[in-house]
XYZ file of C-alpha atoms in Angstrom:
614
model
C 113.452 128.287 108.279
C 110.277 126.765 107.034
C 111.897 127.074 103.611
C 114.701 125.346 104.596
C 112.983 122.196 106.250
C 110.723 122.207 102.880
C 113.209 121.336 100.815
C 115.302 119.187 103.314
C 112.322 116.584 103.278
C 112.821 116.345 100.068
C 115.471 113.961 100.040
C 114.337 111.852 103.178
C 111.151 111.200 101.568
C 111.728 111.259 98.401
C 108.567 109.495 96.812
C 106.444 112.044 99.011
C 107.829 114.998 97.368
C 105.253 117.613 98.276
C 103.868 115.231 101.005
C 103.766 118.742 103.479
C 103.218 121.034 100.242
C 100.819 121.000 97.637
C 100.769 123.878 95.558
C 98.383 126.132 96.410
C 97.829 127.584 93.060
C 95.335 125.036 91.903
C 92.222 125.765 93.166
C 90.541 122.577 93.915
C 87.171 123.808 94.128
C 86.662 125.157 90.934
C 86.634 121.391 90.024
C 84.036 120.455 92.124
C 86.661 118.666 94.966
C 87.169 119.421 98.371
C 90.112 117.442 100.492
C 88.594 117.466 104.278
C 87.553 115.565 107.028
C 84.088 114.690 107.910
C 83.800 114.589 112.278
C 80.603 112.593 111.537
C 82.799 109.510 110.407
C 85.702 110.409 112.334
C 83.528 109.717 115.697
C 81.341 106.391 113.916
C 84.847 104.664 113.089
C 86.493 105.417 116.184
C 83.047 103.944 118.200
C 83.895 100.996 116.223
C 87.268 100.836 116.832
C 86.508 101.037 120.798
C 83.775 98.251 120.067
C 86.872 96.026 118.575
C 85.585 95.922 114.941
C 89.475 96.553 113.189
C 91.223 96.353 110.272
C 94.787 96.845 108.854
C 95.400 100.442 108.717
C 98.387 102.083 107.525
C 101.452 102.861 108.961
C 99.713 106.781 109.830
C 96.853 105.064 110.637
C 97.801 102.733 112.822
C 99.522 105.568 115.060
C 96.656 107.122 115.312
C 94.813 103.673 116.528
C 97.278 103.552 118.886
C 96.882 107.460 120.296
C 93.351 106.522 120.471
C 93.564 103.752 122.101
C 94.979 105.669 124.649
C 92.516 108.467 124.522
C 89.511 105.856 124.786
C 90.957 103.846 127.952
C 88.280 104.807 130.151
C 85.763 104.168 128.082
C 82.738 102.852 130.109
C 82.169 98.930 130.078
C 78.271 98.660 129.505
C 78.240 100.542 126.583
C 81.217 99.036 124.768
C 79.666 95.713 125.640
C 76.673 96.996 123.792
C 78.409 98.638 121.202
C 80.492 95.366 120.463
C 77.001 93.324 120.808
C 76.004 95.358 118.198
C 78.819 94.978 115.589
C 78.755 90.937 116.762
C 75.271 90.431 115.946
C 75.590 92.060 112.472
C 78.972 89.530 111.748
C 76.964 86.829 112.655
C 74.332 88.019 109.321
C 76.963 88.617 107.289
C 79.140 85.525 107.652
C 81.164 86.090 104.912
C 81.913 89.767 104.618
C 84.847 90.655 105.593
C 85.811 93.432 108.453
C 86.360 96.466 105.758
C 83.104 94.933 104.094
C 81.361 95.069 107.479
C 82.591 98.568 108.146
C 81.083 100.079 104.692
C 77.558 100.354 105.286
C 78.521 102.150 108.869
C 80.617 104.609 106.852
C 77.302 105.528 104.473
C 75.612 105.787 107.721
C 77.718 108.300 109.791
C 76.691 110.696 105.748
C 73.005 110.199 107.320
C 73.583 111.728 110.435
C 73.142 115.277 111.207
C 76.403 117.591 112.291
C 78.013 116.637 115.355
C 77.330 116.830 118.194
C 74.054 115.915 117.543
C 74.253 113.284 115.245
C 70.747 112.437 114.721
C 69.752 109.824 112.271
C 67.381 110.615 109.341
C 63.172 111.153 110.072
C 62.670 109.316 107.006
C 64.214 106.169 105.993
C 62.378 104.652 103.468
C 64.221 105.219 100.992
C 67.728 104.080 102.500
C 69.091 101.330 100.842
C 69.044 97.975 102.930
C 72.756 97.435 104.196
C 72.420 101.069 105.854
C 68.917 100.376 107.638
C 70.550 97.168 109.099
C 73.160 99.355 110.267
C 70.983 102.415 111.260
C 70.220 101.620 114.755
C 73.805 101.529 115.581
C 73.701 105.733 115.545
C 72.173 105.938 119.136
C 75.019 104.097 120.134
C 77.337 106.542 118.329
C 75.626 109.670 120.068
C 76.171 107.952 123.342
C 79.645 106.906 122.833
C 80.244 110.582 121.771
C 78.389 111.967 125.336
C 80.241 109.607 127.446
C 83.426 110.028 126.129
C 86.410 112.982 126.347
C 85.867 112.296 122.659
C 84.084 115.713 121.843
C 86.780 117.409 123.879
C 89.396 115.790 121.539
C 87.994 115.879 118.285
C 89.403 119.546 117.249
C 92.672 118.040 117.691
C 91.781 114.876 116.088
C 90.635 116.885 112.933
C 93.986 118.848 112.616
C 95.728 115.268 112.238
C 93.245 114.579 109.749
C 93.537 117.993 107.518
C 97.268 117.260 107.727
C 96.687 113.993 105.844
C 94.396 115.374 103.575
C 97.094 117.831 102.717
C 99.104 115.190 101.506
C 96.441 114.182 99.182
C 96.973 117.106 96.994
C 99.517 116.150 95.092
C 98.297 113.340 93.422
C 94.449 114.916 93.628
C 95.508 117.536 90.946
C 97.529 114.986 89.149
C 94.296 112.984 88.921
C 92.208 115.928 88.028
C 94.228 117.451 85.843
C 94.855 113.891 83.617
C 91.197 112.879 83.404
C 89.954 116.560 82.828
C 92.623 117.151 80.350
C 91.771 113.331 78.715
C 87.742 114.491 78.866
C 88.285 117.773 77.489
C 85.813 118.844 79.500
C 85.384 120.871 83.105
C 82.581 119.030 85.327
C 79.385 120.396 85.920
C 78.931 121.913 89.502
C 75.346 123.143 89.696
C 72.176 121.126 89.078
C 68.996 122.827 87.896
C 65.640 121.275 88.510
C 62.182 122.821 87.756
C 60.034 121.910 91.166
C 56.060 122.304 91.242
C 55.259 124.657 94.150
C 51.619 124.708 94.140
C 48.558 123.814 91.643
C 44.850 125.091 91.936
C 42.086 122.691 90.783
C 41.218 123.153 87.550
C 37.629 124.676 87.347
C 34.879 124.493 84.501
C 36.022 124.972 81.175
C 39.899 125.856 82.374
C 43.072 123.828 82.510
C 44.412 123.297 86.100
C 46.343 125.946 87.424
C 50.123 125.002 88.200
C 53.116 127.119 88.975
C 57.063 125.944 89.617
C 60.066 127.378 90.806
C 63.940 126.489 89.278
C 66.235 125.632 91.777
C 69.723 125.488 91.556
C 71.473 123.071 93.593
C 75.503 122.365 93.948
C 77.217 119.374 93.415
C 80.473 118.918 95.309
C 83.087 116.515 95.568
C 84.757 115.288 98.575
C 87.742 113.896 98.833
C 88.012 112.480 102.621
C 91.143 111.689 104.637
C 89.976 108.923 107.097
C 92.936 107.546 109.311
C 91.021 104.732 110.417
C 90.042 103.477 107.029
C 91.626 100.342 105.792
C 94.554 99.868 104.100
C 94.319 99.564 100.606
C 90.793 100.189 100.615
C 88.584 102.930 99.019
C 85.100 103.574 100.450
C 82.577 105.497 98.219
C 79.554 106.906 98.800
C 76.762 109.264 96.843
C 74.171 111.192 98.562
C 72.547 113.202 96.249
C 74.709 116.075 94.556
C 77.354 115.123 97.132
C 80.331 112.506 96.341
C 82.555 111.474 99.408
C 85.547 109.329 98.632
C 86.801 107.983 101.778
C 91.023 106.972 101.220
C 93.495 105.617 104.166
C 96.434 108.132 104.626
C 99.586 108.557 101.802
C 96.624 107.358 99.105
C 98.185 107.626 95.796
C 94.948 109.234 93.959
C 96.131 108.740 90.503
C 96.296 105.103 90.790
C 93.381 104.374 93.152
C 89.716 103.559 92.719
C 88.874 107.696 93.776
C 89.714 107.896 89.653
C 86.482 106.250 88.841
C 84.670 108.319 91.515
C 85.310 110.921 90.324
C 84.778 109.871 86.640
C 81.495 109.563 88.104
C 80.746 112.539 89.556
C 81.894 114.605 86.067
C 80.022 112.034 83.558
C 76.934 111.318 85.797
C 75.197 114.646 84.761
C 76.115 114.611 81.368
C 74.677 110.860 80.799
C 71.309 111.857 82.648
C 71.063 114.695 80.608
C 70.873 112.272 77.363
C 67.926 109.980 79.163
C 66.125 110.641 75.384
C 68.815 108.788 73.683
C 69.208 106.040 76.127
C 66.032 105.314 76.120
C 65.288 104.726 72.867
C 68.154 101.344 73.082
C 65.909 100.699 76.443
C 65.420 96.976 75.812
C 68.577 96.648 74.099
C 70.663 97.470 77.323
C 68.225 95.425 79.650
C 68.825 92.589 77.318
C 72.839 92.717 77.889
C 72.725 93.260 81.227
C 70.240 90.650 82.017
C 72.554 87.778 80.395
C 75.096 89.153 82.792
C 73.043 89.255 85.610
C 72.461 85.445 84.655
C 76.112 84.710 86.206
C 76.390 87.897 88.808
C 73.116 88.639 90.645
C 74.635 91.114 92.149
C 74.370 93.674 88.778
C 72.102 96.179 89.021
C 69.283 95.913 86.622
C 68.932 99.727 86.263
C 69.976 100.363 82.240
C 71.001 103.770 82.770
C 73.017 102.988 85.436
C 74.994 100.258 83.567
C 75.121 103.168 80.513
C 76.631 105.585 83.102
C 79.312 102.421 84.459
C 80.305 101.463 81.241
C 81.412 105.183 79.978
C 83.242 105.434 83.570
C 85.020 102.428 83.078
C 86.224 103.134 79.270
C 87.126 106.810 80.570
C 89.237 105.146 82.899
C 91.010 102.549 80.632
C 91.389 104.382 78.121
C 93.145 107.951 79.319
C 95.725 105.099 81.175
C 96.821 103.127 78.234
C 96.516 106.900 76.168
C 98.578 108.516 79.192
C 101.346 105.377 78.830
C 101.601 104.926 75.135
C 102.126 109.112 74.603
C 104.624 108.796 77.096
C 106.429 105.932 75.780
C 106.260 107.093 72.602
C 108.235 110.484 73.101
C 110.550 108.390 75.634
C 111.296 106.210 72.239
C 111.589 109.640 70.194
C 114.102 110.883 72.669
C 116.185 107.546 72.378
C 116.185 107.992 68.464
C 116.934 111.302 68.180
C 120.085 111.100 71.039
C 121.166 107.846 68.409
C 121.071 110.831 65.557
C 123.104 113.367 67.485
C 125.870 110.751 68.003
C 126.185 109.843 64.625
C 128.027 113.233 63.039
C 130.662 112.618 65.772
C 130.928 109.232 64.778
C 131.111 109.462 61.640
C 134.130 111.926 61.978
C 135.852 109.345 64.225
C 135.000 106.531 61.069
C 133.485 104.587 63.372
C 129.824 105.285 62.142
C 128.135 101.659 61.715
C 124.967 102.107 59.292
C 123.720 98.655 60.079
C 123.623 98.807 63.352
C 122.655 101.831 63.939
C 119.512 100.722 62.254
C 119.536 97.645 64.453
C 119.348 99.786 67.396
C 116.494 102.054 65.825
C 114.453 99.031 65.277
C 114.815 97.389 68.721
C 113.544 100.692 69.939
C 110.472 100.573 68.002
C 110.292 96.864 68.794
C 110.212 97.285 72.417
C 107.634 100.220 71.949
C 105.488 98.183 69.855
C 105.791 95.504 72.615
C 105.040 98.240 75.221
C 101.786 99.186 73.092
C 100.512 95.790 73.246
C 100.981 94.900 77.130
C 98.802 98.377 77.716
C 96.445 96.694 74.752
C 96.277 93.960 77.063
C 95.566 95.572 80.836
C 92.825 98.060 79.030
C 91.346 94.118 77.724
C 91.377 93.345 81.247
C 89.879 96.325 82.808
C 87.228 96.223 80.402
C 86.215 93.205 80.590
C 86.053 93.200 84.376
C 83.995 96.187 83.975
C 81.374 93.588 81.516
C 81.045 91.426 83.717
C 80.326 93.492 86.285
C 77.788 95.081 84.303
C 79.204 97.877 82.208
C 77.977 96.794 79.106
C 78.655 99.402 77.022
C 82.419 99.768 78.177
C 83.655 98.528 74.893
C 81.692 100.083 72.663
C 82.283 103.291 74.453
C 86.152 102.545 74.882
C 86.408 101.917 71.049
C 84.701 104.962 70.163
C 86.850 106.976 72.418
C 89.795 105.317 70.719
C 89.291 107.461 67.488
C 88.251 110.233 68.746
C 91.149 110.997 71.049
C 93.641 113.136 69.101
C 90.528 114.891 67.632
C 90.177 117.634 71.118
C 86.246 115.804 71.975
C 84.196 117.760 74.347
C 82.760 114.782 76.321
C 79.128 116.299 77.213
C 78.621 117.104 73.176
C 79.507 113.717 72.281
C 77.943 111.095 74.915
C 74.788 111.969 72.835
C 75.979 110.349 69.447
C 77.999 107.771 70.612
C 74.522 106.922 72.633
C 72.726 107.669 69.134
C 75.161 105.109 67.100
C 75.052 102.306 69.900
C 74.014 98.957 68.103
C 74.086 96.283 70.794
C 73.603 93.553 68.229
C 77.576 93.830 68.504
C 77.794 93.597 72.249
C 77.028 90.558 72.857
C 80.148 88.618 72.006
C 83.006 91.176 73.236
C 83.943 88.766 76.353
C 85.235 86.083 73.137
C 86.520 88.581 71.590
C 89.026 89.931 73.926
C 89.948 86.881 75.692
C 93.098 86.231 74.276
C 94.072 89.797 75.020
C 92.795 89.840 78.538
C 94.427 86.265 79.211
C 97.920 87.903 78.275
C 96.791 90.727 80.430
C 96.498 89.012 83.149
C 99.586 86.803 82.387
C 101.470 89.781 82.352
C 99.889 91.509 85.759
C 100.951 87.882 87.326
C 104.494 89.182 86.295
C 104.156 92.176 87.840
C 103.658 90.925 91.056
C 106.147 88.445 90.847
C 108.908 90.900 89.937
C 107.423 92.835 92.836
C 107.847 90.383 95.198
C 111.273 89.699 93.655
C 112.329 92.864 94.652
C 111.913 92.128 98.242
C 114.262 89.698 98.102
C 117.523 90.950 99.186
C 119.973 89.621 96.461
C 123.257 88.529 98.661
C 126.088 90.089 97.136
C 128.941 92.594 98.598
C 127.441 95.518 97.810
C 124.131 95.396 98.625
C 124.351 93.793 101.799
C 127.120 96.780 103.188
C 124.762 99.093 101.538
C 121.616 97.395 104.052
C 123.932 98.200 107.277
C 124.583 101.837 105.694
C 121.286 102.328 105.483
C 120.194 100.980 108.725
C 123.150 103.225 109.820
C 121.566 106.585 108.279
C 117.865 105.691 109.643
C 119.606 105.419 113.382
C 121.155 109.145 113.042
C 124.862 107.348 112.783
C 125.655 109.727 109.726
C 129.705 109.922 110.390
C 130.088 105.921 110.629
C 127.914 105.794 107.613
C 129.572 108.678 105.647
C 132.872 106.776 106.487
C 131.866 103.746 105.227
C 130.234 105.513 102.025
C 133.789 106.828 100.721
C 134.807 103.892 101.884
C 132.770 101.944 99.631
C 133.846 104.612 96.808
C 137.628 103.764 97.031
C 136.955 100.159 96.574
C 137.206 99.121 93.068
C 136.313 95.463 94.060
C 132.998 95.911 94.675
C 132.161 98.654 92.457
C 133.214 97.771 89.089
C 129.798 99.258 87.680
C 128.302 102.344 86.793
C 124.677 101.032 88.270
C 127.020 100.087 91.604
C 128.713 103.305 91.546
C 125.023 105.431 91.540
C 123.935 103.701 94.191
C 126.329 104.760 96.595
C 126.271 108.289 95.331
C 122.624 108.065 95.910
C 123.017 106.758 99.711
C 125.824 109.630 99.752
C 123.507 112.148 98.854
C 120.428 110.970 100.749
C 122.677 111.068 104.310
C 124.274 114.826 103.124
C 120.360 116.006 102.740
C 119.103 114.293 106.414
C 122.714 116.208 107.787
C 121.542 119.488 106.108
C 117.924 119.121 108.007
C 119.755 118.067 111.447
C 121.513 121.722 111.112
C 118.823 123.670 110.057
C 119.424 125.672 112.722
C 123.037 126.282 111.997
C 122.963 127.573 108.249
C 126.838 127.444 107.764
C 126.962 123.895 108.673
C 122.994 123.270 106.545
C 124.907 124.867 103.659
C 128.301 122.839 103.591
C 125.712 119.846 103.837
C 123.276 121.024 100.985
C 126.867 121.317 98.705
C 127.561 117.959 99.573
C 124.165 116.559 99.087
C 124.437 118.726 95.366
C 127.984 116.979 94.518
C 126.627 113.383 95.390
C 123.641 113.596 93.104
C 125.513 115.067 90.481
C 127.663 112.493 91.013
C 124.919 109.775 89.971
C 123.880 111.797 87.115
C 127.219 111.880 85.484
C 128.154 108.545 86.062
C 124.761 107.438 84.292
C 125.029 109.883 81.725
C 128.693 108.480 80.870
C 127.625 104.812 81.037
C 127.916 102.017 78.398
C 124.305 101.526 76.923
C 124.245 97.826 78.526
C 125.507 99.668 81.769
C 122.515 102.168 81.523
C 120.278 99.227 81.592
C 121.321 97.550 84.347
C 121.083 101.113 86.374
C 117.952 101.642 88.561
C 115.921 104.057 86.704
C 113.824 105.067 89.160
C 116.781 106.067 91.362
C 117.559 108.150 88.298
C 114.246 109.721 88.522
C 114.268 110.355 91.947
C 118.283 112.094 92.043
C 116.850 114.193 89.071
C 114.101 115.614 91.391
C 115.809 115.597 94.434
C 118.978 117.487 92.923
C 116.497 120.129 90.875
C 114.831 120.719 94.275
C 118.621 121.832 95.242
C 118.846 124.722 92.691
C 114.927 125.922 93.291
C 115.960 126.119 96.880
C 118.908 128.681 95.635
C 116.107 130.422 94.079
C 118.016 129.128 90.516
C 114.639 128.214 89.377
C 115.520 128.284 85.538
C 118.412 125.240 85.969
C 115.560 123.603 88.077
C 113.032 123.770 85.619
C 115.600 121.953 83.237
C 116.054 119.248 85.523
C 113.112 118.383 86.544
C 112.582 118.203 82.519
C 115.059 115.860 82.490
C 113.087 113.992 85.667
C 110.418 113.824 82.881
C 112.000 112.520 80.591
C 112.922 109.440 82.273
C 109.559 108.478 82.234
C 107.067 107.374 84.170
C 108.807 104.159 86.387
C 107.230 102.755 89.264
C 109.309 103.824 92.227
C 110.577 107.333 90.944
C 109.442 110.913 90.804
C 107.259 111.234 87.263
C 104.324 112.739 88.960
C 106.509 115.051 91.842
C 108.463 116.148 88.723
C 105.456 117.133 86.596
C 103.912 118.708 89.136
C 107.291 121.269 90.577
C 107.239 121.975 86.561
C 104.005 122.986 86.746
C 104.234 125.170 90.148
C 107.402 126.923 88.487
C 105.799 127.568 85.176
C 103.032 129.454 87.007
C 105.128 131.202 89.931
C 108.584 131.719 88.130
């Protein structure tokens, strides 16, 4: 039955594909990452939770506030009075930080703490940075709201919720791991070796001074940490020593989240240390650029090979995005050229073959690509010079070099050397000028973005879409007959749907309520299967009609709802164990490209699960 409820979610949550089920072939920690909790900052955010210190969580998250909440009721009054004292006092020096800015340095703290339930602060804390020891003497508070409480008695349970979420993170971990990595061509480094001196004898008369060492080998990990409580949107990060913890809310899409440049950091940060010679040797060259930027943001760190390691991060990261997009866009353009070419034998025996514009249509193709090109141009302008400012003043240089080297197969930790080697920062100074143009269209274009996003919320009031609201209202409130009624319904009438984009929506809705039928009557597998057949017709449905659809039609279509029927009907045939048809379709998922709102990344990464379990 498992099975069976597997592949039923499917098609309720469609843009959570594997959500429940990551595939456990990739083996996470021969990358360096691990996806778990941490019950040290599990108990420090839920102290400050109880002390009133909140922030918007997700929708996961903020059922687990509320199941807290509950959990914490007796909490006794003196301490959270103290605890909230605390966390009042520390507002009150940090006016204008806001709540998920307050939170951070309470987050690096609960990584100084020793293993619950002990959770004993550091012996030495000299060397903390400043925001934590402001912070630190919160942690007596922590062990005391952890003694006090049932807390301890709940956390097993507490962590279960947690490894749940970070199973959800999978997905889009090895999505992210497998595009940088594949981008770097290179596999991180998970083991630092340092020579330590053990012992030295004074030297006597006429000898050197004795010394002896010892190699140690230490590993470096990567931790990629579900926190329920963390807030919405935002990314904690924190490095102690060969340890990396991410810290991401719930349903974090990895791939497109700030835990990309973490973990850029974590592969490059070895491989930049290990090239200190080089780096040194443009020493006052690198101070120089980041000291005029420091001029306008104190805030930059004046450490050179800091800003060395930054800048490569942040050119990694532009760069394998816009390379990612414009390879993809480029075969999606390919594909539309070469399905113009099939067409043209079979109109050219009908005599209705049109030379001209057939080259019309080739050229608006390569027009739009072009135009595509140049808007990812643009963002990578932006990113980078965000990154400048911020310090990372080597991110262009680096992000051009990378530029020609990336169809050549580079090994990043042979190259960082010469590209460090060939650095002249005489040509650094002026890149801001340089790129404004491009980043001001960058950011024209983001501005958009946003509006067309907020468009999209707008419910546009015609026939269709408002019956199409109730349906779905209908479906979410378990009314499936009165909304499979009004479905067919909707199918008879010709005076609404007069388009092919009309007519896929409905078959979409169709085949969204046949799947949620199929899960109701799991149990019953005659019933589950008469559903599943119905759920199989309806999405076929949507990809014939688009597939026999007018060009203008197929552009008013939602192509993301193409993406997603693709995915949801090839996760039909796998579940009939037809796993060669589902390979093709998913394919075809693919092929549609990568469109915000469908199933790109769930696609890719079924075809990759099937290609190594057929």
């Amino acid at each position: 039955m498992k099975k069976v409820l597997f592949f039923i979610l499917i098609f309720v949550f469609p843009l959570n594909i594997f959500a429940q089920n990551a595939p456990r072939s990739f083996d996470f920690t021969e990358y360096g990452v691990r996806i778990e909790p941490d019950k040290r900052l599990i108990v420090v955010l839920a102290s400050l939770e109880a002390a009133g210190l909140r922030t918007p969580l997700t929708e996961k998250g903020e059922e687990y506030r509320r199941r807290l909440d509950a959990d914490l009721s007796a909490l006794d009054e003196p301490l959270k009075a103290r605890m909230t004292n605390f966390i009042n006092q520390y507002k009150k020096r940090n006016p204008k930080a806001t709540d998920a800015e307050i939170i951070a340095p309470f987050i690096s703290m609960a990584y100084t703490l020793s293993p619950v339930p002990d959770l004993v602060e550091p012996s030495r804390t000299t060397d903390l940075p400043g925001d934590l020891l402001d912070v630190l003497d919160y942690s007596p508070l922590v062990r005391e709201f952890y003694r006090k409480t049932n807390f301890g008695q709940k956390l097993d349970e507490y962590v279960k919720l947690y490894q749940k979420s970070g199973d959800e993170l999978r997905p889009s971990a090895s999505l992210m791991i497998g595009q940088l990595l594949n981008y770097l061509n290179t596999r991180p480094q998970l083991t630092y070796i340092e020579r330590v001196k053990t012992q030295s004898q004074p030297a006597k008369k006429g000898r050197q001074k004795l010394e002896s060492s010892e190699i140690l080998e230490r590993e470096r990990r990567f931790f990629i940490v579900p926190e329920m409580l963390a807030a919405k949107g935002t990314i904690n990060f924190v490095n102690v020593g060969d340890e990396y913890f991410a810290i991401v809310p719930p349903s974090t899409d990895l791939t497109a989240s700030e835990v990309r440049r973490a973990y850029l950091q974590f592969v490059l940060d070895p491989i930049v240390l290990s090239k200190s010679a080089e780096i040194l040797a443009h020493r006052d060259a690198i101070r120089n650029l980041v000291n005029e930027q420091r001029k306008s943001n104190p805030n930059i760190s004046p450490d050179f090979v800091l800003s060395v390691s930054r800048s490569l991060v942040a050119a990694v990261d532009a760069r394998q995005i816009e390379f990612h997009r414009s390879r993809v866009a480029t075969f999606q353009s390919r594909q539309k050229i070469a399905l113009l070419e099939a067409e043209d034998e079979k109109l050219k025996k009908e005599g209705k073959f049109d030379q001209a514009k057939r080259d019309a249509m080739k050229k608006e193709i390569v027009a739009k690509l072009n135009e595509y090109n140049q808007t990812l141009s643009d963002e990578t302008a932006v990113l980078l010079s965000d990154a400048y400012e911020d310090g990372a003043v080597l991110a262009f240089y680096f992000a051009d070099k990378l530029k020609a080297m990336e169809d050549s197969g580079f090994d990043m930790t042979e190259s960082v050397g010469n590209l460090i080697i060939a650095f002249d920062a005489s040509k650094e100074t002026n890149r801001l000028a340089q790129f404004a143009e491009a980043r001001k269209r960058g950011i024209t274009e983001r501005e958009k973005r946003r509006e067309l996003a907020a468009n999209q919320e707008i419910v546009i009031e015609n026939p269709l879409t408002k019956k199409l609201i109730e349906i779905d209202d209908g479906i979410n409130n378990k009314k499936y007959p009165e909304a499979r009624n009004s479905l067919n319904e909707l199918l008879k009438n010709t005076a609404i749907l007069d388009e092919a984009s009309e007519i896929v929506r409905v078959y979409y809705s169709l085949g969204r309520l046949e799947s949620l039928s199929a899960e109701e009557a799991a149990e019953d597998i005659e019933t589950r299967n008469f559903h599943l057949v119905a759920a199989q017709q309806a999405y076929s449905k949507v990809i014939d009609t688009y597939t026999k659809a007018s060009a203008p039609e197929k552009e008013k279509t939602d192509r993301a709802l193409i993406s997603l029927t693709y995915v949801a009907l090839a996760r039909i045939y796998e579940f009939n164990d037809q796993n060669d048809y589902a390979l093709r379709v998913y394919e075809a998922a693919i092929n549609v490209g990568e469109i915000d709102g469908g199933a790109f990344k769930e696609a890719v990464a079924a075809k990759q699960r099937l290609m190594k379990n057929p």
